[in-house]
Coordinates of C-alpha atoms in Angstrom, one line a residue:
X315 CA 268.5 80.0 78.6
X316 CA 266.3 76.9 80.1
X317 CA 267.6 73.6 79.4
X318 CA 265.2 71.5 77.1
X319 CA 266.6 67.9 77.8
X320 CA 264.0 65.8 80.1
X321 CA 262.5 62.5 80.2
X322 CA 259.5 61.7 77.8
X323 CA 255.8 61.4 79.2
X324 CA 254.6 58.6 80.7
X325 CA 252.4 56.3 79.0
X326 CA 248.6 57.0 79.2
X327 CA 247.6 54.6 81.9
X328 CA 244.5 51.9 81.4
X329 CA 241.0 53.2 81.1
X330 CA 239.2 53.3 84.8
X331 CA 236.1 54.6 86.5
X332 CA 238.3 57.6 87.8
X333 CA 239.8 58.5 84.4
X334 CA 236.4 58.4 83.0
X335 CA 235.3 60.7 85.6
X336 CA 238.0 63.1 85.1
X337 CA 237.0 62.9 81.0
X338 CA 233.4 64.0 81.9
X339 CA 234.9 66.9 83.7
X340 CA 237.0 67.8 80.9
X341 CA 233.7 68.0 78.9
X342 CA 231.6 70.1 81.1
X343 CA 234.2 72.8 81.3
X344 CA 234.6 72.8 77.7
X345 CA 231.3 73.7 77.0
X346 CA 232.6 77.0 77.6
X347 CA 235.5 76.6 75.0
X348 CA 232.6 75.2 72.7
X349 CA 230.6 78.6 73.5
X350 CA 233.9 80.6 72.6
X351 CA 234.4 79.1 69.4
X352 CA 231.1 79.6 68.4
X353 CA 230.8 83.2 69.4
X354 CA 234.2 83.9 67.5
X355 CA 233.3 82.0 64.6
X356 CA 229.5 83.3 63.9
X357 CA 230.9 87.0 63.2
X358 CA 232.3 85.9 59.6
X359 CA 228.9 85.0 58.6
X360 CA 226.8 87.5 60.0
X361 CA 229.1 90.7 59.4
X362 CA 228.0 90.7 55.7
X363 CA 224.1 90.6 56.4
X364 CA 224.9 93.2 59.4
X365 CA 226.5 95.4 56.9
X366 CA 223.1 95.8 55.1
X367 CA 221.1 99.1 55.7
X368 CA 219.0 99.4 58.8
X369 CA 215.9 99.3 56.4
X370 CA 217.2 96.0 55.0
X371 CA 217.4 94.3 58.1
X372 CA 221.2 95.3 58.9
X373 CA 223.0 97.7 60.9
X374 CA 224.6 99.4 58.4
X375 CA 228.3 98.5 59.1
X376 CA 231.5 99.8 57.2
X377 CA 235.1 98.4 56.9
X378 CA 235.7 100.5 60.0
X379 CA 232.8 99.5 62.3
X380 CA 233.3 95.7 60.9
X381 CA 236.4 95.9 63.1
X382 CA 235.1 97.7 66.1
X383 CA 232.1 95.1 66.0
X384 CA 234.6 92.3 65.7
X385 CA 237.2 93.4 68.0
X386 CA 235.0 94.4 70.9
X387 CA 234.3 90.8 71.8
X388 CA 238.2 90.5 71.6
X389 CA 238.7 93.5 74.0
X390 CA 236.0 92.4 76.2
X391 CA 237.7 89.1 76.2
X392 CA 241.1 90.7 77.5
X393 CA 239.0 92.2 80.6
X394 CA 237.2 89.1 81.2
X395 CA 240.6 86.8 81.4
X396 CA 242.0 89.2 83.4
X397 CA 239.3 89.5 85.9
X398 CA 238.5 85.4 85.7
X399 CA 241.9 84.9 86.8
X400 CA 241.9 86.8 89.9
X401 CA 238.4 85.5 90.8
X402 CA 239.2 82.1 90.2
X403 CA 242.1 82.1 92.4
X404 CA 239.4 83.5 95.2
X405 CA 236.7 81.7 94.5
X406 CA 237.5 78.6 92.7
X407 CA 237.7 77.8 88.8
X408 CA 234.4 75.7 89.0
X409 CA 232.3 78.9 90.9
X410 CA 234.1 81.2 88.1
X411 CA 232.8 79.0 85.2
X412 CA 229.3 79.2 86.9
X413 CA 229.2 82.7 86.6
X414 CA 230.6 83.1 83.6
X415 CA 227.8 80.7 81.8
X416 CA 225.2 83.8 83.1
X417 CA 227.6 86.7 81.5
X418 CA 227.7 84.4 78.2
X419 CA 223.3 84.4 78.5
X420 CA 223.2 88.2 78.9
X421 CA 225.7 88.9 75.8
X422 CA 223.9 86.5 73.7
X423 CA 220.5 88.1 74.4
X424 CA 222.1 91.7 73.7
X425 CA 223.7 90.9 70.6
X426 CA 220.7 88.9 69.1
X427 CA 218.5 91.8 70.0
X428 CA 220.8 94.8 69.3
X429 CA 219.1 97.7 67.6
X430 CA 221.9 99.8 66.7
X431 CA 225.7 99.4 66.2
X432 CA 226.2 101.2 69.3
X433 CA 224.5 98.3 71.6
X434 CA 226.0 95.6 69.4
X435 CA 229.4 96.9 70.3
X436 CA 228.5 97.2 73.9
X437 CA 226.6 93.5 73.9
X438 CA 229.7 91.8 71.9
X439 CA 231.9 93.3 74.9
X440 CA 229.6 92.0 77.3
X441 CA 230.0 88.6 75.6
X442 CA 233.6 89.0 75.1
X443 CA 233.9 89.4 79.1
X444 CA 232.6 85.6 79.3
X445 CA 234.6 84.2 76.3
X446 CA 237.7 85.5 77.9
X447 CA 237.1 84.6 81.4
X448 CA 236.3 80.9 79.8
X449 CA 239.4 81.0 77.8
X450 CA 241.7 81.8 81.0
X451 CA 239.9 79.4 83.4
X452 CA 238.7 76.4 81.7
X453 CA 242.3 74.9 80.8
X454 CA 243.7 75.6 84.2
X455 CA 240.5 73.6 85.8
X456 CA 241.3 70.8 83.3
X457 CA 245.0 70.8 84.1
X458 CA 244.4 71.0 87.9
X459 CA 242.1 67.9 87.8
X460 CA 244.2 65.6 85.3
X461 CA 247.0 64.0 86.2
X462 CA 250.4 64.4 84.4
X463 CA 250.0 61.8 81.9
X464 CA 246.5 62.8 80.8
X465 CA 247.2 66.6 81.0
X466 CA 248.2 67.1 77.3
X467 CA 245.6 65.1 75.8
X468 CA 242.4 66.7 78.0
X469 CA 243.9 70.2 78.3
X470 CA 243.8 70.0 74.2
X471 CA 240.1 69.0 74.2
X472 CA 239.9 72.9 75.2
X473 CA 241.2 73.5 71.5
X474 CA 238.8 70.6 70.1
X475 CA 235.9 72.4 71.4
X476 CA 237.1 75.7 70.3
X477 CA 237.5 74.7 66.7
X478 CA 234.2 72.5 67.0
X479 CA 232.3 76.0 68.2
X480 CA 233.7 77.9 65.3
X481 CA 233.1 74.8 62.4
X482 CA 229.8 74.6 63.8
X483 CA 229.1 78.3 63.3
X484 CA 230.3 78.1 59.8
X485 CA 227.8 75.3 58.9
X486 CA 224.8 77.4 60.4
X487 CA 226.0 80.7 58.9
X488 CA 226.0 78.9 55.7
X489 CA 222.6 76.5 56.0
X490 CA 221.0 79.6 57.5
X491 CA 222.2 82.2 54.6
X492 CA 221.1 79.7 52.0
X493 CA 217.7 78.6 53.6
X494 CA 216.2 81.5 55.4
X495 CA 215.4 84.4 53.3
X496 CA 215.1 87.0 55.9
X497 CA 217.4 90.3 55.9
X498 CA 217.9 89.9 59.6
X499 CA 219.2 85.9 59.6
X500 CA 222.4 87.2 61.4
X501 CA 220.0 87.6 64.7
X502 CA 219.3 83.8 64.5
X503 CA 223.0 83.1 63.7
X504 CA 223.8 85.0 67.1
X505 CA 221.0 83.5 69.1
X506 CA 222.3 79.7 69.0
X507 CA 225.0 80.6 71.1
X508 CA 222.8 80.4 74.1
X509 CA 223.1 76.8 73.8
X510 CA 226.7 75.9 75.0
X511 CA 226.2 78.7 77.8
X512 CA 223.2 77.0 79.2
X513 CA 225.2 73.6 78.8
X514 CA 228.3 75.1 80.7
X515 CA 226.1 76.2 83.7
X516 CA 224.4 72.9 83.7
X517 CA 227.7 70.8 83.6
X518 CA 229.3 72.8 86.3
X519 CA 226.7 71.9 88.7
X520 CA 227.5 68.4 88.5
X521 CA 231.4 68.4 89.0
X522 CA 233.5 69.1 92.2
X523 CA 235.9 71.7 93.0
X524 CA 239.7 71.5 91.4
X525 CA 241.7 69.8 94.3
X526 CA 244.6 72.1 93.8
X527 CA 242.4 75.3 94.3
X528 CA 241.2 73.6 97.7
X529 CA 244.5 72.9 98.7
X530 CA 245.8 76.2 98.2
X531 CA 242.8 77.4 100.6
X532 CA 244.3 74.8 103.3
X533 CA 240.8 72.9 102.6
X534 CA 243.0 69.4 102.4
X535 CA 240.2 67.1 103.3
X536 CA 238.1 68.5 100.5
X537 CA 240.8 68.4 98.3
X538 CA 241.4 64.6 99.4
X539 CA 237.9 63.8 98.6
X540 CA 237.9 65.1 95.2
X541 CA 241.7 63.4 94.5
X542 CA 239.9 60.0 95.5
X543 CA 237.4 60.5 92.9
X544 CA 239.7 61.4 90.2
X545 CA 242.5 59.3 90.7
X546 CA 243.1 55.5 90.4
X547 CA 244.9 54.6 93.4
X548 CA 245.7 55.7 97.0
X549 CA 249.2 55.9 96.3
X550 CA 248.3 58.7 93.5
X551 CA 246.4 60.3 96.0
X552 CA 249.1 60.4 99.0
X553 CA 251.7 61.6 96.1
X554 CA 249.9 64.5 94.9
X555 CA 248.4 65.3 98.4
X556 CA 252.1 65.3 99.7
X557 CA 253.4 67.8 96.7
X558 CA 250.6 70.1 97.0
X559 CA 251.2 70.5 100.7
X560 CA 254.8 71.3 100.4
X561 CA 254.3 74.1 97.9
X562 CA 251.5 75.3 100.2
X563 CA 254.0 75.5 103.0
X564 CA 257.0 77.4 100.5
X565 CA 254.4 79.7 98.8
X566 CA 251.6 80.4 101.4
X567 CA 252.7 84.0 102.1
X568 CA 253.8 84.6 98.1
X569 CA 250.2 84.5 96.6
X570 CA 248.8 87.3 94.3
X571 CA 251.1 90.1 92.5
X572 CA 253.8 90.1 95.6
X573 CA 254.9 86.8 94.6
X574 CA 255.1 88.1 90.8
X575 CA 256.7 91.8 91.8
X576 CA 259.1 90.2 94.2
X577 CA 260.2 87.0 92.4
X578 CA 262.5 87.4 89.5
X579 CA 262.2 83.9 87.6
X580 CA 258.0 84.2 87.9
X581 CA 258.3 87.7 86.5
X582 CA 260.5 85.9 83.5
X583 CA 257.7 83.4 83.3
X584 CA 254.8 86.0 82.7
X585 CA 256.8 87.5 80.2
X586 CA 257.1 83.9 78.5
X587 CA 253.5 83.6 78.8
X588 CA 252.8 87.3 77.1
X589 CA 255.3 86.8 74.4
X590 CA 253.2 83.2 73.5
X591 CA 250.1 85.2 73.3
X592 CA 252.1 87.5 70.8
X593 CA 253.2 84.4 69.0
X594 CA 249.7 82.7 68.7
X595 CA 247.8 85.9 67.5
X596 CA 250.2 87.6 65.1
X597 CA 250.2 84.4 63.3
X598 CA 247.2 86.0 61.7
X599 CA 244.9 83.1 62.4
X600 CA 242.0 85.0 63.3
X601 CA 242.5 87.5 60.4
X602 CA 241.1 84.1 58.4
X603 CA 238.7 82.9 61.0
X604 CA 236.7 86.5 61.2
X605 CA 237.3 87.8 57.5
X606 CA 237.7 84.8 55.4
X607 CA 234.4 85.5 53.5
X608 CA 235.5 89.1 52.9
X609 CA 238.8 88.0 51.6
X610 CA 237.4 85.4 49.3
X611 CA 234.9 87.9 48.2
X612 CA 237.9 90.1 47.1
X613 CA 238.8 87.3 44.8
X614 CA 235.4 87.5 43.0
X615 CA 233.2 84.9 45.1
X616 CA 229.5 85.9 45.9
X617 CA 228.5 86.0 49.6
X618 CA 227.1 82.7 49.9
X619 CA 229.8 81.1 48.0
X620 CA 232.1 82.7 50.2
X621 CA 230.2 81.4 53.3
X622 CA 230.3 77.8 52.4
X623 CA 234.0 78.0 51.5
X624 CA 234.4 79.1 54.8
X625 CA 232.9 75.6 56.5
X626 CA 236.2 74.4 55.2
X627 CA 238.2 76.3 57.7
X628 CA 236.3 75.0 60.3
X629 CA 236.9 71.3 58.9
X630 CA 240.8 71.5 58.4
X631 CA 241.0 73.2 62.2
X632 CA 239.0 70.4 63.3
X633 CA 240.6 67.5 61.7
X634 CA 244.2 69.3 62.7
X635 CA 243.2 69.7 66.2
X636 CA 242.2 65.8 66.3
X637 CA 246.1 65.2 65.0
X638 CA 247.2 67.8 67.1
X639 CA 246.0 66.1 70.4
X640 CA 247.6 62.8 69.1
X641 CA 251.1 64.7 68.4
X642 CA 251.1 66.5 71.5
X643 CA 251.2 63.2 73.9
X644 CA 254.3 62.1 71.6
X645 CA 256.3 65.4 71.1
X646 CA 257.6 68.3 73.0
X647 CA 256.0 71.8 73.2
X648 CA 259.1 73.9 71.6
X649 CA 259.4 71.4 68.5
X650 CA 255.7 71.5 67.7
X651 CA 255.5 75.2 68.0
X652 CA 258.8 75.5 66.1
X653 CA 257.7 73.3 63.2
X654 CA 254.1 75.1 63.3
X655 CA 255.7 78.6 62.7
X656 CA 258.0 77.5 60.1
X657 CA 254.7 76.3 58.2
X658 CA 252.8 79.5 58.9
X659 CA 255.6 81.6 57.6
X660 CA 255.6 79.8 54.2
X661 CA 251.6 79.7 53.6
X662 CA 251.3 83.6 54.4
X663 CA 253.8 84.4 52.1
X664 CA 252.1 82.2 49.2
X665 CA 248.7 83.9 50.1
X666 CA 250.4 87.0 49.6
X667 CA 251.7 86.0 46.3
X668 CA 248.4 84.4 45.2
X669 CA 246.6 87.7 45.9
X670 CA 249.2 89.9 44.7
X671 CA 250.2 88.2 41.3
X672 CA 247.2 86.2 40.1
X673 CA 244.7 87.3 37.9
X674 CA 240.7 87.9 39.4
X675 CA 238.7 84.8 38.6
X676 CA 237.8 81.4 40.0
X677 CA 241.3 79.5 40.0
X678 CA 242.8 82.7 42.3
X679 CA 239.8 82.2 44.7
X680 CA 240.4 78.3 45.0
X681 CA 244.1 79.3 45.1
X682 CA 243.7 81.6 48.0
X683 CA 241.2 79.4 49.8
X684 CA 244.1 76.6 49.5
X685 CA 246.6 78.6 50.9
X686 CA 244.1 80.0 54.2
X687 CA 243.4 76.1 54.6
X688 CA 247.1 74.6 54.6
X689 CA 247.9 77.6 57.1
X690 CA 245.3 76.7 59.6
X691 CA 246.2 72.8 59.1
X692 CA 249.6 73.8 60.6
X693 CA 248.2 76.5 63.0
X694 CA 245.7 74.3 64.5
X695 CA 247.6 71.0 64.5
X696 CA 251.0 72.4 66.0
X697 CA 250.6 75.9 67.4
X698 CA 247.1 76.4 69.3
X699 CA 246.8 73.3 71.0
X700 CA 250.1 74.1 72.6
X701 CA 249.6 77.5 73.4
X702 CA 246.5 76.7 75.5
X703 CA 248.2 73.6 77.1
X704 CA 251.1 76.1 78.1
X705 CA 248.6 78.3 79.5
X706 CA 247.5 76.0 81.7
X707 CA 250.9 74.3 83.2
X708 CA 253.4 77.2 82.9
X709 CA 252.4 79.3 86.2
X710 CA 252.8 78.4 89.9
X711 CA 250.1 77.2 92.0
X712 CA 249.6 80.2 93.9
X713 CA 249.4 82.6 91.3
X714 CA 248.0 80.2 88.6
X715 CA 244.8 82.0 88.2
X716 CA 246.0 85.7 88.2
X717 CA 249.0 85.0 85.7
X718 CA 247.4 82.9 83.6
X719 CA 244.7 85.7 83.2
X720 CA 246.9 88.2 82.6
X721 CA 248.8 86.3 79.8
X722 CA 245.6 85.2 78.3
X723 CA 244.4 88.8 78.8
X724 CA 247.4 90.1 76.6
X725 CA 246.6 87.4 74.3
X726 CA 243.5 88.8 73.5
X727 CA 244.5 92.3 73.4
X728 CA 246.8 90.8 70.4
X729 CA 243.5 89.4 69.0
X730 CA 241.8 92.3 68.9
X731 CA 244.4 94.5 67.6
X732 CA 244.7 91.9 64.5
X733 CA 240.6 91.9 64.3
X734 CA 240.8 95.9 64.2
X735 CA 243.5 96.4 62.2
X736 CA 243.3 93.7 59.5
X737 CA 240.2 95.0 57.6
X738 CA 241.7 98.3 57.5
X739 CA 245.1 97.2 56.4
X740 CA 243.6 95.0 53.7
X741 CA 241.9 98.2 52.5
X742 CA 244.9 100.4 52.3
X743 CA 247.8 97.8 51.7
X744 CA 246.1 94.9 50.2
X745 CA 248.2 91.7 49.7
X746 CA 251.4 93.0 51.4
X747 CA 249.4 92.8 54.6
X748 CA 250.3 89.0 54.3
X749 CA 253.8 89.5 54.0
X750 CA 254.1 91.5 57.1
X751 CA 252.7 88.6 59.0
X752 CA 255.1 86.3 57.4
X753 CA 258.1 88.8 58.9
X754 CA 256.3 88.9 62.0
X755 CA 256.1 85.2 62.6
X756 CA 259.9 84.8 61.8
X757 CA 260.5 86.8 64.9
X758 CA 258.0 84.7 66.8
X759 CA 260.2 81.8 65.9
X760 CA 263.4 83.2 67.1
X761 CA 261.3 84.0 70.4
X762 CA 260.4 80.3 70.9
X763 CA 263.9 79.2 69.8
X764 CA 265.6 81.2 72.7
X765 CA 263.3 81.6 75.4
X766 CA 260.5 78.9 75.7
X767 CA 261.4 76.2 78.2
X768 CA 260.1 72.5 77.5
X769 CA 257.3 71.6 80.1
X770 CA 256.5 68.0 78.9
X771 CA 256.3 65.0 81.5
X772 CA 256.1 66.5 84.8
X773 CA 253.4 67.1 87.1
X774 CA 252.1 70.7 87.8
X775 CA 254.2 70.6 91.1
X776 CA 257.1 68.9 89.7
X777 CA 257.1 71.4 86.7
X778 CA 256.7 74.5 89.2
X779 CA 260.3 73.0 90.7
X780 CA 261.9 72.8 87.4
X781 CA 260.9 75.9 86.0
X782 CA 262.0 78.0 89.5
X783 CA 265.4 75.9 88.9
X784 CA 265.7 76.5 85.2
X785 CA 264.4 80.3 84.7
X786 CA 266.3 81.0 88.0
X787 CA 269.8 80.6 86.9
X788 CA 270.0 83.7 85.4
X789 CA 268.8 85.9 87.9

């Protein structure tokens, strides 16, 4: 088991022209996360209208096709993150994100004008390719641009933009449902996703390539030029270049899957990354993000009231992420995950009890919503930001894209399983579904406690050396 003691992170340095430039790079890159958040959040408001018959402007969805339409994006995201990992290692993070902006647009137009369930499923899958690609590439790109003292907070902007996109989706869903009476209002909900997709493409035209990717391709002069734009001193530039050169000399012949299959500590690291994806998704977070209106309708609320109440999900998630970004600069990754999972177990069990034991009525609706909001507070404050940060920093440079893509792809598969099975489980097992989630999260807590190394306070190159030493001890 890895050691967890390490020095604390250095204080964040003063604001400089270079740090402001890195912040702008992060904003441009996280347009992909904004699109990711909007596209995953908008479906919660669109589904009730898409369930109407074809002659009434819907697509005639059933509980089964609800799950298929929702999960099509998620399974597409699994493929997209895997493909983007390989592409970003080969062609660069920036170029990959530019290509993904076009895939986003194709998916948005396809879902907006889909005339049938089959075409909707296909276009949601295409949209998922872009969502998944962005989810694996954006955190890595930001982490490779940021210095060690800023990495946690800048990468956590990715999670902030995801929940911002979801909140925007919830607000626009409720507003369009209330003020726009047409039965095809769901098409307008979906069309708005084109905006962050366009902003992502434009933003990538204005930022440089990752210096670490350039160095991995032995383009050291270009890497130096980028570092001089994003670091405040020549000493920092030289130190990071030195670390990159040393790792290149060690790892140049070990890129790709040969490094994974032939190196036990990297295989172990990949399994930890995959396990973290299971932990993040089997909290059940996306059961709430996708299906809160359906859960609340089961307690007696009407459709418009349920959509309005869902805005609370986005507001709590956004506030929690701000708090999480502050906490992540002061506390280790492991204690944040462990604390978050403890609260998640309690809130899932409480929600199951409310739905199972309380009589139907407005008080039951409010109690269920309170449990959901408490769950989201701790999930988005203590678990989600830490997951995406770990995905950006755990893996070695020469396999970072492919391993991040693989781990995030597995996370999307777990997400898809939750999205596909949750409405079916609710229909068959009812409130007992939430007790199952609580039990799974007990197992997740044991995994984090026993298997996850602490990564706080090190450069990416220093972290690679640390993990190689710690995870190689038992090999």
